[in-house]
Short mmCIF file of C-alpha atoms and ligand atoms in Angstrom, two decimals:
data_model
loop_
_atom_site.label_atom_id
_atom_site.label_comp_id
_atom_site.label_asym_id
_atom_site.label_seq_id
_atom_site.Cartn_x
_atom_site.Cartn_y
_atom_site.Cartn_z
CA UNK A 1 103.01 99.04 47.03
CA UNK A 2 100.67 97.02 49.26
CA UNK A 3 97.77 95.65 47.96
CA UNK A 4 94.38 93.51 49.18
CA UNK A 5 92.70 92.12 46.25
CA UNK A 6 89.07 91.08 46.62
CA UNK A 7 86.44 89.97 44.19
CA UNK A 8 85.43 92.62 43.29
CA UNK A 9 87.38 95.22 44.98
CA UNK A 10 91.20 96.26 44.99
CA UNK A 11 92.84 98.29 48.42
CA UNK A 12 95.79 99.95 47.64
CA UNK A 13 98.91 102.08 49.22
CA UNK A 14 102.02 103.31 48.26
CA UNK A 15 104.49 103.57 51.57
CA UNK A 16 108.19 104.89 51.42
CA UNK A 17 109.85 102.80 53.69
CA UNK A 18 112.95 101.13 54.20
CA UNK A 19 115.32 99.29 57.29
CA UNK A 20 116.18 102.88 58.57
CA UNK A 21 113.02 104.45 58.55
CA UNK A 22 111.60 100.94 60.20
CA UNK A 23 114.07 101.69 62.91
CA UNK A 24 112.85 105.23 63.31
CA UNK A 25 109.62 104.88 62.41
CA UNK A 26 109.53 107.21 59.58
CA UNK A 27 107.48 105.15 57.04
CA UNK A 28 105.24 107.62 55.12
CA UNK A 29 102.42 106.81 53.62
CA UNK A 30 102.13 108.30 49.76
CA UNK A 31 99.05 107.53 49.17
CA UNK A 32 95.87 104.96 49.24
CA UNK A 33 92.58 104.01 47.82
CA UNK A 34 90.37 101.52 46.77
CA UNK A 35 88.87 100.33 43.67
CA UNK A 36 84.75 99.14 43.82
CA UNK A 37 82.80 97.49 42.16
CA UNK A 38 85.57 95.72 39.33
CA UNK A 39 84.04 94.00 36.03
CA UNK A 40 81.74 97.67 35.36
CA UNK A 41 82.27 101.64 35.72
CA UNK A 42 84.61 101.29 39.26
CA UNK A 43 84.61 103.28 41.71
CA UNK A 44 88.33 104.82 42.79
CA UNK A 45 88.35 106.37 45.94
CA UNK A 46 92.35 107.71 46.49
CA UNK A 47 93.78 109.80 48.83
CA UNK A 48 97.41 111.08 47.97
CA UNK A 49 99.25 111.73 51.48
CA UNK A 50 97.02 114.02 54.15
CA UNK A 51 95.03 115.71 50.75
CA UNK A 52 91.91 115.46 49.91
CA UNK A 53 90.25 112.26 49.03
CA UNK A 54 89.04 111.98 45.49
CA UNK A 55 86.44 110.02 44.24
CA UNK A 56 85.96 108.96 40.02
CA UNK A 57 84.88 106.12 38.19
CA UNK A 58 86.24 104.49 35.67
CA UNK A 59 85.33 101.55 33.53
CA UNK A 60 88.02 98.88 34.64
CA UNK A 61 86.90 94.94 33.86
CA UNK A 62 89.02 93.05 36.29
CA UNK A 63 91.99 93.14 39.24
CA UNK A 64 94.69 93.66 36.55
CA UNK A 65 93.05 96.83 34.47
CA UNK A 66 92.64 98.34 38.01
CA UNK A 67 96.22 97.84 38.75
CA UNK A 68 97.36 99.08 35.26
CA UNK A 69 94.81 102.19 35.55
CA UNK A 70 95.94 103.19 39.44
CA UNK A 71 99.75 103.01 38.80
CA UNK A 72 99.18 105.07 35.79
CA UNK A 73 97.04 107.67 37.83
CA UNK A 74 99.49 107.71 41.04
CA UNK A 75 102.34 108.29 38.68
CA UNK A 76 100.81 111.18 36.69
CA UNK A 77 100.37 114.95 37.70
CA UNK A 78 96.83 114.65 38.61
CA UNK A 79 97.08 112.18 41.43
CA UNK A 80 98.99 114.45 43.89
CA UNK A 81 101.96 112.09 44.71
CA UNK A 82 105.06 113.97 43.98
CA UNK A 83 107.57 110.59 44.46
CA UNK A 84 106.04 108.23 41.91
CA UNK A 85 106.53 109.17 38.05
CA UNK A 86 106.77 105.77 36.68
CA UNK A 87 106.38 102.06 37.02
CA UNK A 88 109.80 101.93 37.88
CA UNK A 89 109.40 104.31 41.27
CA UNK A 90 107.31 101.19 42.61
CA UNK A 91 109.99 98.90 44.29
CA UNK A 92 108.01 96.10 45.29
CA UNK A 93 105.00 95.18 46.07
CA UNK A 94 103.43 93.22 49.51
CA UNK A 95 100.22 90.87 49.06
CA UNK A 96 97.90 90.04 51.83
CA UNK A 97 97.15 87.09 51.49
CA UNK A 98 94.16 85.20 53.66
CA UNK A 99 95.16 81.55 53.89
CA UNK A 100 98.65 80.22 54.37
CA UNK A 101 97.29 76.60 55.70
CA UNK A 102 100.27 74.93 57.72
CA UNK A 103 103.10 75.58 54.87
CA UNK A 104 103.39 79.45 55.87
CA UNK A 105 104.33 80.60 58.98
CA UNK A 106 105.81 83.72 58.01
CA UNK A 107 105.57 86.23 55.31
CA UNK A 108 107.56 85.00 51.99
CA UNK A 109 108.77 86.44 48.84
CA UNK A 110 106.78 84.90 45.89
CA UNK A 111 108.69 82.61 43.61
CA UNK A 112 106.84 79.67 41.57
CA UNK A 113 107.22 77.34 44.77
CA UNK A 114 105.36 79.93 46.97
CA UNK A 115 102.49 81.10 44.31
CA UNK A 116 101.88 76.92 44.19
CA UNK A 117 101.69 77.04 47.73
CA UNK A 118 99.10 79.84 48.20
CA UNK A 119 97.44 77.59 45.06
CA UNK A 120 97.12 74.70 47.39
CA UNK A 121 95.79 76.70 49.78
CA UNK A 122 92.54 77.55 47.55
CA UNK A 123 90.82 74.43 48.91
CA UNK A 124 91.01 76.34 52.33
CA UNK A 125 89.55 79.56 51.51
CA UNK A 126 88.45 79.02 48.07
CA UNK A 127 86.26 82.79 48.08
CA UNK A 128 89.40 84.73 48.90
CA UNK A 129 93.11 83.10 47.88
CA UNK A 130 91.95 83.05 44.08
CA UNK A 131 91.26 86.68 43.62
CA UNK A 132 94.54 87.36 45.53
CA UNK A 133 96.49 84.66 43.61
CA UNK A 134 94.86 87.20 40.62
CA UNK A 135 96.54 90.27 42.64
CA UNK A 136 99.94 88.43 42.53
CA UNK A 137 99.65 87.67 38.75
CA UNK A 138 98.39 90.68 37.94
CA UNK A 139 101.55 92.57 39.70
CA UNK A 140 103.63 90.29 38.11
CA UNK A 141 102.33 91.19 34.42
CA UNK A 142 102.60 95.05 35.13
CA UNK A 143 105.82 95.37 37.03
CA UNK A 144 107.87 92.31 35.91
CA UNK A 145 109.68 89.56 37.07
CA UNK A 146 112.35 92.27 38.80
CA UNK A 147 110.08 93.71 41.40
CA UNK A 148 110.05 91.86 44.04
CA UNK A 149 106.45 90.75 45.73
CA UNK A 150 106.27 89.48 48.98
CA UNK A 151 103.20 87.18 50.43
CA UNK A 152 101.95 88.47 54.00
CA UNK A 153 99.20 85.86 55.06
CA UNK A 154 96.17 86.76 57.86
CA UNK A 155 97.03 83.22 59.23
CA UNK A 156 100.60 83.15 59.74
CA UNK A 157 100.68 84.65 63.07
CA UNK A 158 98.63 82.23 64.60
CA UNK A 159 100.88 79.21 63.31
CA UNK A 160 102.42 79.17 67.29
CA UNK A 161 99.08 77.98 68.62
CA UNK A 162 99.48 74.37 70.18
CA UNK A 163 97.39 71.40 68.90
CA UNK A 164 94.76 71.49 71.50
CA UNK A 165 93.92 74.83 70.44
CA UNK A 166 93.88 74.00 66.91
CA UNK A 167 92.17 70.99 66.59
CA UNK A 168 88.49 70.25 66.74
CA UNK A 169 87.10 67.43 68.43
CA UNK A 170 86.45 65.46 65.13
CA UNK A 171 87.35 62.18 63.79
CA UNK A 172 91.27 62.80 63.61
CA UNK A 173 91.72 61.63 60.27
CA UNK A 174 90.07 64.21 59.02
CA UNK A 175 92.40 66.89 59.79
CA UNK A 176 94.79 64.52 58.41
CA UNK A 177 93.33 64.18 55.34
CA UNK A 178 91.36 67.61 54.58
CA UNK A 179 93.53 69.93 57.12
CA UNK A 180 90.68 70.19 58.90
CA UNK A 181 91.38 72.68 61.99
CA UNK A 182 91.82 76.22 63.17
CA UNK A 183 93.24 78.48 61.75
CA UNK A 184 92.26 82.12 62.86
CA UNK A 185 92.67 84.99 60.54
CA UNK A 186 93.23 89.17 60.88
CA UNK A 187 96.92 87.47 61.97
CA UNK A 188 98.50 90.94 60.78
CA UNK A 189 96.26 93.45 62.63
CA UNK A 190 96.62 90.99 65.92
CA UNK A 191 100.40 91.48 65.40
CA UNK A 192 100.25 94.83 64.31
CA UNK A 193 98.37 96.21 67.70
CA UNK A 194 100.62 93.72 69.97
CA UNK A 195 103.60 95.35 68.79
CA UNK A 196 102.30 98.53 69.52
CA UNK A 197 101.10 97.61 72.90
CA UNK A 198 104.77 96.73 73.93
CA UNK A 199 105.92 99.56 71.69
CA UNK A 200 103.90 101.90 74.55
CA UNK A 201 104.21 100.22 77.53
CA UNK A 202 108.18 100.09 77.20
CA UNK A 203 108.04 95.84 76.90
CA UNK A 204 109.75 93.23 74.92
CA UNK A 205 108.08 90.68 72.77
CA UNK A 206 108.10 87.85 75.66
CA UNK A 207 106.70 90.25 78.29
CA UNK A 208 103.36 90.39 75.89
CA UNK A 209 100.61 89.03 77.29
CA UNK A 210 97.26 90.51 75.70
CA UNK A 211 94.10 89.71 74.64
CA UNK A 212 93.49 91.56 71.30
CA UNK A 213 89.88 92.10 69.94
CA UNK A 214 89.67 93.45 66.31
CA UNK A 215 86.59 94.33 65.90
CA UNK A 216 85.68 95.79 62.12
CA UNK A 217 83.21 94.13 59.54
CA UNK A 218 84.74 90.81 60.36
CA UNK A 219 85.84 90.29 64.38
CA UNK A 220 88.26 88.19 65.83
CA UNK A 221 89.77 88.12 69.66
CA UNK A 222 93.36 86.41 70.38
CA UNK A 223 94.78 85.33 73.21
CA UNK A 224 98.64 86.61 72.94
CA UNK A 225 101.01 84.76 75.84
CA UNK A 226 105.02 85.96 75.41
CA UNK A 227 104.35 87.76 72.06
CA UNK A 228 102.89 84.31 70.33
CA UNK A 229 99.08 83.92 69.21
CA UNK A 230 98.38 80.58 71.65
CA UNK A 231 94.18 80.91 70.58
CA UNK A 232 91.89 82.80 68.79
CA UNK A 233 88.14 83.02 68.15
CA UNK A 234 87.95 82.68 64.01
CA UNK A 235 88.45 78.98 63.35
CA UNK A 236 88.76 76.70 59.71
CA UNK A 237 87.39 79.87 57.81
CA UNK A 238 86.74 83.47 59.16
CA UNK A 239 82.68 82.22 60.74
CA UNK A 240 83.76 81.16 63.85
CA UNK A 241 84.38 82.77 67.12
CA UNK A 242 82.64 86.54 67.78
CA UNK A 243 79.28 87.89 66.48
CA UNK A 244 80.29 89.77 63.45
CA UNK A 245 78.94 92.33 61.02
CA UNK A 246 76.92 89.92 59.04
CA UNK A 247 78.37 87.02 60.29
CA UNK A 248 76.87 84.67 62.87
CA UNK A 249 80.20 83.45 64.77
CA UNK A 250 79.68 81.02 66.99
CA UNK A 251 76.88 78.30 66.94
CA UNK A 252 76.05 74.59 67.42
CA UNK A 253 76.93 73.21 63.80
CA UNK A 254 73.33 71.16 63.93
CA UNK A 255 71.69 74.23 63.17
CA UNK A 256 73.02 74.29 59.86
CA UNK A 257 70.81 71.44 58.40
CA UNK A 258 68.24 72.15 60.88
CA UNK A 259 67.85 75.81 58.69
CA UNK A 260 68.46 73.73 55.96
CA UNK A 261 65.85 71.83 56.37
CA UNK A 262 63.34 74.09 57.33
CA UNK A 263 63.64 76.56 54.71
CA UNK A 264 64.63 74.69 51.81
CA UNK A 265 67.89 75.74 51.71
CA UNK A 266 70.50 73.78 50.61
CA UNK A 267 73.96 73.58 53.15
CA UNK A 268 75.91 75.69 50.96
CA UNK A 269 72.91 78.10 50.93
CA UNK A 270 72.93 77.82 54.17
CA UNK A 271 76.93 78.89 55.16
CA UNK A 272 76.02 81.91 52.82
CA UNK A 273 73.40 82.74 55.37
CA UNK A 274 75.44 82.26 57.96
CA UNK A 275 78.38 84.30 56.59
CA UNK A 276 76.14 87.27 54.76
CA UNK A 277 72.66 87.91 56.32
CA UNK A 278 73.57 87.12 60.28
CA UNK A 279 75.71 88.76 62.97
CA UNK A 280 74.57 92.47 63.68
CA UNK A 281 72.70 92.36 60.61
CA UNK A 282 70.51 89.06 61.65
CA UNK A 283 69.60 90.20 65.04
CA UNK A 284 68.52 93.75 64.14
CA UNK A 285 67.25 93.80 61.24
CA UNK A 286 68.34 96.57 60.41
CA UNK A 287 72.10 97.37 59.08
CA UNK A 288 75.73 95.49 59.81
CA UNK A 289 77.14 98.92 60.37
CA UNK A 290 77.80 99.64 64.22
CA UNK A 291 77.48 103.20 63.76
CA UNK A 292 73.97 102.95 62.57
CA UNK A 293 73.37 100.80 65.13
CA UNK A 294 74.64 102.86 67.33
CA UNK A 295 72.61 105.72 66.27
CA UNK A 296 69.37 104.12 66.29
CA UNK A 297 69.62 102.84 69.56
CA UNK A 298 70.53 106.35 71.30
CA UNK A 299 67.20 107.74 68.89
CA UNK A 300 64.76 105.02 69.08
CA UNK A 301 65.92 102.52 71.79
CA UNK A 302 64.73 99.88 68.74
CA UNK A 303 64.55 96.82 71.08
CA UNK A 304 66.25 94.13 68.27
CA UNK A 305 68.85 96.60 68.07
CA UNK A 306 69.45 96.62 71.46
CA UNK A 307 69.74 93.17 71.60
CA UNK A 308 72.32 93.03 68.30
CA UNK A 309 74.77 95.13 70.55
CA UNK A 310 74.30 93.21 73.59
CA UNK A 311 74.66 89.91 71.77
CA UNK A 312 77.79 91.12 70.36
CA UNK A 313 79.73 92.05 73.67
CA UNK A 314 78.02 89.36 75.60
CA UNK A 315 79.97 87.11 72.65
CA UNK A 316 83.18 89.27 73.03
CA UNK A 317 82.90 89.44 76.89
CA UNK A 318 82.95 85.48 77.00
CA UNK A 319 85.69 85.34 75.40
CA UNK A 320 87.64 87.55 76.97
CA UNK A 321 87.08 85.16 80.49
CA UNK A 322 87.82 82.01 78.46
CA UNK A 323 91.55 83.65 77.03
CA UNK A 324 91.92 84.28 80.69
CA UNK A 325 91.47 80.74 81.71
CA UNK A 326 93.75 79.35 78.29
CA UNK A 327 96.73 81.75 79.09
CA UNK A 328 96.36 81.63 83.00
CA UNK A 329 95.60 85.60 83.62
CA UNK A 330 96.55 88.50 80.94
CA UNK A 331 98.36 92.13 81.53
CA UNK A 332 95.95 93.75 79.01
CA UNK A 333 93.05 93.54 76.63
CA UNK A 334 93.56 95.88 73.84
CA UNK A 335 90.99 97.01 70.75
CA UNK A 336 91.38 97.29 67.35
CA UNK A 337 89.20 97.73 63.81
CA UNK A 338 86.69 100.22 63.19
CA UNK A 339 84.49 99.06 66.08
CA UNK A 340 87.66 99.12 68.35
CA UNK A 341 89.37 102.19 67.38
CA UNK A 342 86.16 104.15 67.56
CA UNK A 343 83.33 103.10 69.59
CA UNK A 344 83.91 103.83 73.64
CA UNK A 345 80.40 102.48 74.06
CA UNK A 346 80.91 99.10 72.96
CA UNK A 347 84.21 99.09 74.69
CA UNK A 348 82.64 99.92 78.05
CA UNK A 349 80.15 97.39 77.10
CA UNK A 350 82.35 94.62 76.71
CA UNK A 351 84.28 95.24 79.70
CA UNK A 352 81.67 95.96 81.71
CA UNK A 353 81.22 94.08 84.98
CA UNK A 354 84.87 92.69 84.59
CA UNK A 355 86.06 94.30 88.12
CA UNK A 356 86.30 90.53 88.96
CA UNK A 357 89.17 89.92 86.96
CA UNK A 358 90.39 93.46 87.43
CA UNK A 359 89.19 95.14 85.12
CA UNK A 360 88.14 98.82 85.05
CA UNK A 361 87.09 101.16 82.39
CA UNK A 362 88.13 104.59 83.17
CA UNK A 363 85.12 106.63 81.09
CA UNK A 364 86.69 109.84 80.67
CA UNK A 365 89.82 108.06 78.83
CA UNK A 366 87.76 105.55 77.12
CA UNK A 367 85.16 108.56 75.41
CA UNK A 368 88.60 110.64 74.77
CA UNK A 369 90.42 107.45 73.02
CA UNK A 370 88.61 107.79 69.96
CA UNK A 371 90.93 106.72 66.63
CA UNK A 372 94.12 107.38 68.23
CA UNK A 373 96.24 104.85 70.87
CA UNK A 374 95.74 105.18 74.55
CA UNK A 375 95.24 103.54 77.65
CA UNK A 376 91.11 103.42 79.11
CA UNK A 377 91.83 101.43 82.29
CA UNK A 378 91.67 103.28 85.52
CA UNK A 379 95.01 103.57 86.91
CA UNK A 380 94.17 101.09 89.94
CA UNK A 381 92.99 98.63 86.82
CA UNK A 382 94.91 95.02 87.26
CA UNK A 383 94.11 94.24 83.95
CA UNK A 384 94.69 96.70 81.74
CA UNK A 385 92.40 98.50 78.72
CA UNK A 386 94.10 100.05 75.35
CA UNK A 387 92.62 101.10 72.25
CA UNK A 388 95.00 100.76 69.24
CA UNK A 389 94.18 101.50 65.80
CA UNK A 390 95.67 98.70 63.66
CA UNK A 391 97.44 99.66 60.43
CA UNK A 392 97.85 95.79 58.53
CA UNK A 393 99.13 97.93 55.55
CA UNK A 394 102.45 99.52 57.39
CA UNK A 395 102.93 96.20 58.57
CA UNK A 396 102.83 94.62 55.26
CA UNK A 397 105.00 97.23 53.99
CA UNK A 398 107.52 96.69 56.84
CA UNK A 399 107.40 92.88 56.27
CA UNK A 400 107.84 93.78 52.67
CA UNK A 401 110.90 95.68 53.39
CA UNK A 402 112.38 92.83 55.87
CA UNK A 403 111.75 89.48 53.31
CA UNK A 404 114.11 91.20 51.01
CA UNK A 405 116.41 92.43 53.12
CA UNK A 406 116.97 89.17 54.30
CA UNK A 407 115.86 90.17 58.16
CA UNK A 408 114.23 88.11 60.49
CA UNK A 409 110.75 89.36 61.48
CA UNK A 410 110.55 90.73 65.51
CA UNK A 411 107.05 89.53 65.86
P1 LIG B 501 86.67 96.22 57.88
O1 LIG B 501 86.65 95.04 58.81
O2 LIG B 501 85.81 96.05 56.68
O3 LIG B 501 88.07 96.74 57.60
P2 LIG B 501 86.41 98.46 59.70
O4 LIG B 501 87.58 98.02 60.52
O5 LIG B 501 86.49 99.74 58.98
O6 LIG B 501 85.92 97.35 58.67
O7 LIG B 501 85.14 98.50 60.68
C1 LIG B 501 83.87 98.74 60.23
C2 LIG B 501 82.95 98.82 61.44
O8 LIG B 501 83.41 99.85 62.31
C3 LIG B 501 81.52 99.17 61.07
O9 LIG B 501 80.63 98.40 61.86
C4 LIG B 501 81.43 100.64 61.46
O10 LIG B 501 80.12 101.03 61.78
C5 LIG B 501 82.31 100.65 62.68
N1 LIG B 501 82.67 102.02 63.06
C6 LIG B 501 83.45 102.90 62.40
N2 LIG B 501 83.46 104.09 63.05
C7 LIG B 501 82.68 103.94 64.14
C8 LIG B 501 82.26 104.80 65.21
N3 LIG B 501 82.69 106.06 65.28
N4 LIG B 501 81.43 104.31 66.16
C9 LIG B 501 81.00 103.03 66.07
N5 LIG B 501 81.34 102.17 65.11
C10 LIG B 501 82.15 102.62 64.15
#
């Protein structure tokens, strides 16, 4: 079982997989959902293999009710999964988890020195390690001390970059003192789409040299020299780097108390701001939701809509000329996350005007590479285009599967 426990949310799936079916690639996925709105009536959206999604509420108060309630419904007649009849059909169970800090630099199985670990991590992302230090307690209540649950961490990945790209250009002791640095996050789906990439192209892990964009609600990019993260765009917390759904990226740090300031607000105010009313949703006006966007601007040509999309792959464009320049020249720059997976106009956007380096979108395999892999570069394309849909839940699975088994991880 993998979950992603959020404040007031819990994503779920139940994948059959094991060191065979790794090898073949013959995971299958049992079933998934999510759980809305925790602490009143929930909303459970679940799909049970390739059925039907259902949609119900029920009145579940916190992370560990939901937990109860779901493994209850999956392993009953009504929920459609034919393998899981009881508690005991549940293995183990894989934890995203956002912040590792500097202690984790791969995925762990969760004994008391690990769970302390991803406890002193708090002070480094102290809106999302609690509620999934709450996932890990709550999976230990249900299932018991026997079933194994493993710790997969966003920032792990990126624990290869070197110090130049991890440090910021502040007093030094305060990165001694308060770990003060980059970190970069959506490590798993960076991974995930890399190992894909070589997966298609026939490569091993040292021949990978990519720049990966996810671009969902949140966006990162990451600069991936001989299979190792060596920079990325989020930073100390998940604000920095791209324009994102609501979230500003980027920005010269006075501005903070300049807003501050001027609109009464105080700093923590402020990073709220910056974090929930900015990005896509600052610029237009309108809606975080690309798709809306999207829409809008092919009906209405709104002008601050317009200028959302262009500010975010101006932002993403940037960035794929400065991972050039860090990891001296790239064989590919490959998209992931809703945006990624779906959108051939904001792909074409980014990479337009790139021929420079390369770079050429081939239009009739970019609008045809719409949630599937595939390459949208033309074939006379130096640098190479590739939308991949990411999948952080097989990989947590996987990862799952390979911390017990005692394996070492390929990526
Ligand atoms: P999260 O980061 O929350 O996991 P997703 O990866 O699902 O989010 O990405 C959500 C974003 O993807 C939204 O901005 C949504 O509008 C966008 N998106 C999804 N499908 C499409 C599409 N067909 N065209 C454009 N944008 C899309």
């Amino acid at each position: 079982m993998v979950l992603n426990s959020g404040s007031s949310s819990l994503k779920f799936q139940v994948i059959a997989t094991d060191l065979e079916r790794i090898k073949e690639y013959k995971d299958e996925r049992l079933c998934r959902g999510e759980v809305e709105r925790l602490g009143g009536e929930a909303i459970v959206s679940f799909q049970a293999g390739q059925q039907p999604k259902q949609k119900f509420t029920a009145p579940l108060r916190d992370i560990s009710a939901a937990l109860d309630y779901l493994v209850r419904y999956i392993s009953s007649d009504k929920s459609g999964v034919t393998d899981i009849h009881s508690t005991g059909d549940i293995h183990a169970v894989g934890h995203r988890i956002v912040h590792g800090g500097e202690m984790f630099k791969e995925s762990a199985l969760i004994d008391e020195k690990v769970l302390n670990g991803i406890v002193d991590c708090i002070d480094l992302a102290p809106l999302h390690n609690p509620n999934n230090i709450r996932g890990i307690l709550a999976a230990r209540d249900l299932f018991g001390s026997r079933v194994p649950q493993i710790a997969v961490f966003d920032t792990s990945f990126h624990h290869t970059l070197p110090e130049q790209a991890y440090l910021y250009a502040i007093p030094y002791h305060l990165y001694r003192r308060h770990k003060i640095r980059r970190y970069g996050f959506h490590g798993t789906s960076h991974r995930y789409v890399a190992f894909r990439y070589r997966a298609l192209r026939g490569l091993t892990r040292e021949q990978t040299n990519i720049i990966t964009f996810h671009l969902g609600n949140g966006c990162s990019a990451d600069a991936i020299k001989g299979g190792n993260s060596v920079d990325t765009s989020m930073g100390m917390t998940p604000l920095e780097g791209l324009v994102m759904g609501t979230r500003s990226g980027d920005l010269d740090p006075a501005i903070v108390n300049l807003i501050a300031n001027k609109e009464g607000m105080s700093v923590s105010e402020v990073e709220t701001l910056l974090n929930t009313q900015s990005g896509l949703l600052g610029v237009s006006g309108l809606t975080n939701d690309m798709r809306g966007l999207e829409s809008e601007l092919a009906e209405h040509d709104d002008r601050r809509v317009r200028l959302a999309i262009e500010v975010f792959c101006y932002r993403a464009r940037k960035y794929i000329g400065a991972f050039l320049a860090c990891m001296q020249g790239a064989d590919a720059v490959v998209f992931t996350g809703g945006i990624g997976e779906n959108s051939p106009d904001i792909r074409a956007r980014i990479c337009a005007g790139m021929n420079w380096a390369g770079l050429k979108i081939d239009d009739a395999r970019n609008q045809q590479t719409v949630g599937r892999e595939g390459l949208i570069s033309t074939d006379d394309s130096k640098l190479l285009a590739y939308a991949i849909p990411t999948d952080e839940e097989l990989l947590i699975a996987r990862d799952t599967v390979r911390v017990i088994e005692g394996q070492p991880h390929p990526s």
